[in-house]
Amino acid sequence: MKESIVEHVRQALKDSSNANYKASSQRFFKEGEAPNVYGVRSADLRRIAKESLKDVKRYSKAEVFQLCESLWKSDYFEESIIACIWSESLEKQFTPDDFDVFERWIHQYIRNWADCDTFCNHTVGSFLMKYPEYLKELKRWATSDNRWVRRASVVSLIIPARKGMFLKEVFELAEILLLDDDDLVQKGYGWLLKVAGEKHQETVFDYVVSKKEVMPRTALRYAIEKMPADLKAVAMRKSV
């Protein structure tokens, strides 16, 4: 029974839990935003995910998505990460109608930055590189009332941007979110600009400087973090 895979994963997570690590993991989240956790260290989580993939691969994409849904529903951080790893493993099988599934998962299950970034960086990012015609949907996400959907709109392009892709969309999304008052959204589009700047430093720098008087300082600092010190100084300098 495929459902037993989920139960096996949950037992493995419980067996690998660490009380001290569980307590310390809360510091990565704001008060009231921390997910439920077993307290499994990253190395153990990767091991459990890798081992479980051997069993998951025997099932169809639709069945794996059902298993992912079971993990998402638990609202445990480690289970959501394994769901992300399972869905990403199917990237060669992605088809256009998977977009609706991924969008629904974002709306229904993502409630913290870690789940958002893990799922969107990898699963959604892989989907968009395969089906770039769906890039236009990110602009719709960027206007959502849901902070995680707005963050998803930009962090979904992190890996493509690292490859130098979709620069036009990077700037379009940054423009939509420029004055967003949510710091996690600001950090999201600032991170995207920073990554885009790895391949397009001059273009990103020029954009940041053109917006520095209105861009929130949180986003600006993220955007220029990897730039040379002289460029950082120019970007951070306030007009008299």
Short mmCIF file of C-alpha atoms in Angstrom, two decimals:
data_model
loop_
_atom_site.label_atom_id
_atom_site.label_comp_id
_atom_site.label_asym_id
_atom_site.label_seq_id
_atom_site.Cartn_x
_atom_site.Cartn_y
_atom_site.Cartn_z
CA MET A 1 0.00 0.00 0.00
CA LYS A 2 1.45 3.36 -1.02
CA GLU A 3 -0.02 5.02 2.10
CA SER A 4 2.42 2.99 4.19
CA ILE A 5 5.28 5.03 2.68
CA VAL A 6 3.97 8.13 4.42
CA GLU A 7 3.65 6.28 7.72
CA HIS A 8 7.16 4.91 7.31
CA VAL A 9 8.48 8.44 6.70
CA ARG A 10 6.69 9.77 9.75
CA GLN A 11 8.12 7.02 11.94
CA ALA A 12 11.61 7.68 10.58
CA LEU A 13 11.22 11.38 11.38
CA LYS A 14 10.06 10.60 14.91
CA ASP A 15 12.98 8.22 15.40
CA SER A 16 15.42 10.89 14.23
CA SER A 17 14.00 13.76 16.27
CA ASN A 18 16.25 15.70 18.62
CA ALA A 19 14.76 17.70 21.47
CA ASN A 20 17.53 20.30 21.56
CA TYR A 21 17.43 20.82 17.80
CA LYS A 22 13.66 21.07 17.93
CA ALA A 23 13.88 23.86 20.50
CA SER A 24 16.60 25.75 18.63
CA SER A 25 14.80 25.58 15.26
CA GLN A 26 12.23 28.10 16.47
CA ARG A 27 14.80 30.91 16.28
CA PHE A 28 14.63 30.92 12.48
CA PHE A 29 11.03 32.12 12.51
CA LYS A 30 9.20 35.09 13.91
CA GLU A 31 7.02 34.54 16.95
CA GLY A 32 3.78 32.89 15.92
CA GLU A 33 5.10 31.87 12.47
CA ALA A 34 7.15 28.79 13.38
CA PRO A 35 5.85 25.54 11.85
CA ASN A 36 5.34 22.31 13.75
CA VAL A 37 8.62 20.39 13.75
CA TYR A 38 9.88 16.97 14.76
CA GLY A 39 13.34 18.41 15.35
CA VAL A 40 15.21 16.44 12.68
CA ARG A 41 18.64 17.69 11.64
CA SER A 42 19.17 18.54 7.97
CA ALA A 43 21.50 15.62 7.29
CA ASP A 44 19.02 13.14 8.73
CA LEU A 45 16.15 14.76 6.84
CA ARG A 46 18.04 14.44 3.55
CA ARG A 47 18.82 10.80 4.34
CA ILE A 48 15.17 9.99 5.06
CA ALA A 49 14.06 11.77 1.91
CA LYS A 50 16.66 9.97 -0.23
CA GLU A 51 15.73 6.57 1.18
CA SER A 52 12.00 7.18 0.71
CA LEU A 53 12.49 8.20 -2.93
CA LYS A 54 13.47 4.62 -3.75
CA ASP A 55 9.96 3.50 -2.82
CA VAL A 56 8.16 6.52 -4.26
CA LYS A 57 9.60 6.02 -7.75
CA ARG A 58 7.52 2.91 -8.30
CA TYR A 59 4.31 4.99 -8.38
CA SER A 60 2.74 7.19 -11.04
CA LYS A 61 3.01 10.97 -10.90
CA ALA A 62 -0.63 11.25 -9.83
CA GLU A 63 -0.05 8.81 -6.99
CA VAL A 64 3.10 10.60 -5.86
CA PHE A 65 1.22 13.90 -5.84
CA GLN A 66 -1.37 12.25 -3.58
CA LEU A 67 1.39 11.17 -1.23
CA CYS A 68 2.81 14.70 -1.28
CA GLU A 69 -0.61 16.04 -0.39
CA SER A 70 -0.76 13.72 2.63
CA LEU A 71 2.56 15.13 3.83
CA TRP A 72 1.55 18.75 3.19
CA LYS A 73 -1.66 18.28 5.18
CA SER A 74 0.23 17.31 8.32
CA ASP A 75 1.55 20.87 8.73
CA TYR A 76 4.92 19.53 9.92
CA PHE A 77 7.96 21.25 8.48
CA GLU A 78 9.98 18.09 7.83
CA GLU A 79 7.05 16.40 6.09
CA SER A 80 6.56 19.39 3.80
CA ILE A 81 10.25 19.35 2.88
CA ILE A 82 10.02 15.69 1.91
CA ALA A 83 6.90 16.50 -0.14
CA CYS A 84 8.96 19.16 -1.94
CA ILE A 85 11.74 16.67 -2.66
CA TRP A 86 9.28 14.10 -3.96
CA SER A 87 7.53 16.57 -6.28
CA GLU A 88 10.81 17.96 -7.59
CA SER A 89 11.99 14.43 -8.40
CA LEU A 90 9.24 14.26 -11.02
CA GLU A 91 10.38 17.31 -12.99
CA LYS A 92 10.94 15.29 -16.18
CA GLN A 93 7.29 14.24 -16.00
CA PHE A 94 5.85 17.71 -15.44
CA THR A 95 3.03 18.71 -17.78
CA PRO A 96 1.23 22.06 -18.11
CA ASP A 97 -1.73 20.99 -15.99
CA ASP A 98 0.58 20.50 -13.00
CA PHE A 99 0.61 24.27 -12.58
CA ASP A 100 -2.88 24.16 -11.08
CA VAL A 101 -1.74 21.54 -8.55
CA PHE A 102 1.30 23.56 -7.53
CA GLU A 103 -0.67 26.77 -7.24
CA ARG A 104 -3.27 25.07 -5.05
CA TRP A 105 -0.57 23.70 -2.75
CA ILE A 106 0.88 27.20 -2.33
CA HIS A 107 -2.52 28.62 -1.40
CA GLN A 108 -3.55 25.77 0.88
CA TYR A 109 -0.40 24.61 2.63
CA ILE A 110 2.41 27.16 2.62
CA ARG A 111 2.49 29.12 5.87
CA ASN A 112 6.16 29.98 6.39
CA TRP A 113 9.15 31.20 4.39
CA ALA A 114 11.04 27.91 4.54
CA ASP A 115 8.26 25.86 2.92
CA CYS A 116 7.69 28.64 0.40
CA ASP A 117 11.33 28.84 -0.64
CA THR A 118 11.97 25.09 -0.76
CA PHE A 119 8.90 24.33 -2.86
CA CYS A 120 9.05 27.34 -5.15
CA ASN A 121 12.83 27.41 -5.71
CA HIS A 122 12.87 23.83 -6.88
CA THR A 123 9.53 22.37 -7.96
CA VAL A 124 7.96 25.56 -9.31
CA GLY A 125 11.27 26.86 -10.65
CA SER A 126 11.82 23.63 -12.58
CA PHE A 127 8.28 23.80 -13.95
CA LEU A 128 8.77 27.38 -15.18
CA MET A 129 12.02 26.56 -16.94
CA LYS A 130 10.17 23.80 -18.76
CA TYR A 131 7.03 25.85 -19.44
CA PRO A 132 8.01 29.55 -19.54
CA GLU A 133 4.58 30.45 -20.92
CA TYR A 134 3.41 30.27 -17.29
CA LEU A 135 5.70 33.12 -16.23
CA LYS A 136 2.79 35.51 -16.73
CA GLU A 137 0.99 33.81 -13.83
CA LEU A 138 3.67 35.06 -11.45
CA LYS A 139 2.51 38.64 -12.00
CA ARG A 140 -0.93 37.57 -10.84
CA TRP A 141 0.61 35.95 -7.78
CA ALA A 142 2.49 39.17 -7.05
CA THR A 143 -0.81 41.02 -6.53
CA SER A 144 -2.28 38.42 -4.14
CA ASP A 145 -3.53 39.31 -0.67
CA ASN A 146 -1.62 36.24 0.58
CA ARG A 147 1.93 37.15 1.61
CA TRP A 148 3.22 33.67 0.79
CA VAL A 149 1.78 33.78 -2.72
CA ARG A 150 3.46 37.14 -3.25
CA ARG A 151 6.78 35.77 -1.98
CA ALA A 152 6.24 32.68 -4.16
CA SER A 153 6.01 34.91 -7.24
CA VAL A 154 9.66 35.93 -6.87
CA VAL A 155 11.36 33.02 -5.14
CA SER A 156 10.08 30.74 -7.93
CA LEU A 157 12.61 32.47 -10.20
CA ILE A 158 15.66 32.13 -7.95
CA ILE A 159 17.20 29.13 -9.72
CA PRO A 160 16.32 30.28 -13.26
CA ALA A 161 17.78 33.72 -12.44
CA ARG A 162 20.95 32.09 -11.18
CA LYS A 163 21.27 30.68 -14.70
CA GLY A 164 20.79 34.17 -16.15
CA MET A 165 17.21 33.48 -17.27
CA PHE A 166 14.03 35.58 -17.23
CA LEU A 167 15.60 38.98 -16.45
CA LYS A 168 12.63 40.83 -17.91
CA GLU A 169 10.28 39.02 -15.55
CA VAL A 170 12.61 39.63 -12.61
CA PHE A 171 12.28 43.38 -13.10
CA GLU A 172 8.54 43.20 -13.79
CA LEU A 173 7.95 41.39 -10.51
CA ALA A 174 10.28 43.68 -8.58
CA GLU A 175 8.30 46.63 -9.94
CA ILE A 176 4.98 45.17 -8.82
CA LEU A 177 6.31 44.39 -5.34
CA LEU A 178 8.55 47.44 -5.00
CA LEU A 179 6.55 49.14 -2.24
CA ASP A 180 5.19 46.00 -0.57
CA ASP A 181 5.16 46.56 3.18
CA ASP A 182 5.74 42.90 4.17
CA ASP A 183 9.38 42.36 5.08
CA LEU A 184 9.37 38.75 3.92
CA VAL A 185 8.12 39.84 0.51
CA GLN A 186 10.76 42.58 0.43
CA LYS A 187 13.43 40.02 1.28
CA GLY A 188 12.04 37.75 -1.43
CA TYR A 189 12.33 40.20 -4.30
CA GLY A 190 15.60 41.59 -2.92
CA TRP A 191 16.99 38.05 -2.95
CA LEU A 192 15.82 37.60 -6.54
CA LEU A 193 17.55 40.82 -7.62
CA LYS A 194 20.73 39.72 -5.84
CA VAL A 195 20.72 36.39 -7.67
CA ALA A 196 19.91 38.02 -11.03
CA GLY A 197 22.85 40.34 -10.41
CA GLU A 198 25.25 37.40 -10.44
CA LYS A 199 24.83 37.23 -14.23
CA HIS A 200 23.60 40.77 -14.93
CA GLN A 201 25.37 42.94 -12.35
CA GLU A 202 25.36 46.23 -14.24
CA THR A 203 21.71 45.99 -15.29
CA VAL A 204 20.54 45.04 -11.80
CA PHE A 205 22.71 47.72 -10.21
CA ASP A 206 21.26 50.38 -12.51
CA TYR A 207 17.75 49.25 -11.61
CA VAL A 208 18.42 49.31 -7.87
CA VAL A 209 20.01 52.78 -8.05
CA SER A 210 17.04 54.08 -10.06
CA LYS A 211 14.69 52.86 -7.30
CA LYS A 212 16.83 53.42 -4.21
CA GLU A 213 14.87 56.44 -2.98
CA VAL A 214 11.65 54.42 -2.72
CA MET A 215 12.82 50.82 -2.40
CA PRO A 216 12.56 49.59 1.20
CA ARG A 217 16.02 49.36 2.76
CA THR A 218 15.46 45.68 3.56
CA ALA A 219 14.98 44.84 -0.12
CA LEU A 220 17.83 47.13 -1.17
CA ARG A 221 20.31 45.54 1.22
CA TYR A 222 19.40 42.08 0.00
CA ALA A 223 19.68 43.16 -3.65
CA ILE A 224 23.22 44.55 -3.35
CA GLU A 225 24.61 42.08 -0.82
CA LYS A 226 27.00 40.38 -3.28
CA MET A 227 28.03 43.49 -5.20
CA PRO A 228 31.48 45.13 -4.89
CA ALA A 229 31.91 47.57 -2.01
CA ASP A 230 32.05 50.64 -4.25
CA LEU A 231 28.73 49.78 -5.90
CA LYS A 232 27.17 49.05 -2.52
CA ALA A 233 28.23 52.47 -1.29
CA VAL A 234 26.59 54.19 -4.25
CA ALA A 235 23.38 52.20 -3.85
CA MET A 236 23.13 52.89 -0.12
CA ARG A 237 23.95 56.60 -0.36
CA LYS A 238 20.89 58.72 0.21
CA SER A 239 20.28 61.77 -1.90
CA VAL A 240 20.75 65.10 -0.16
#
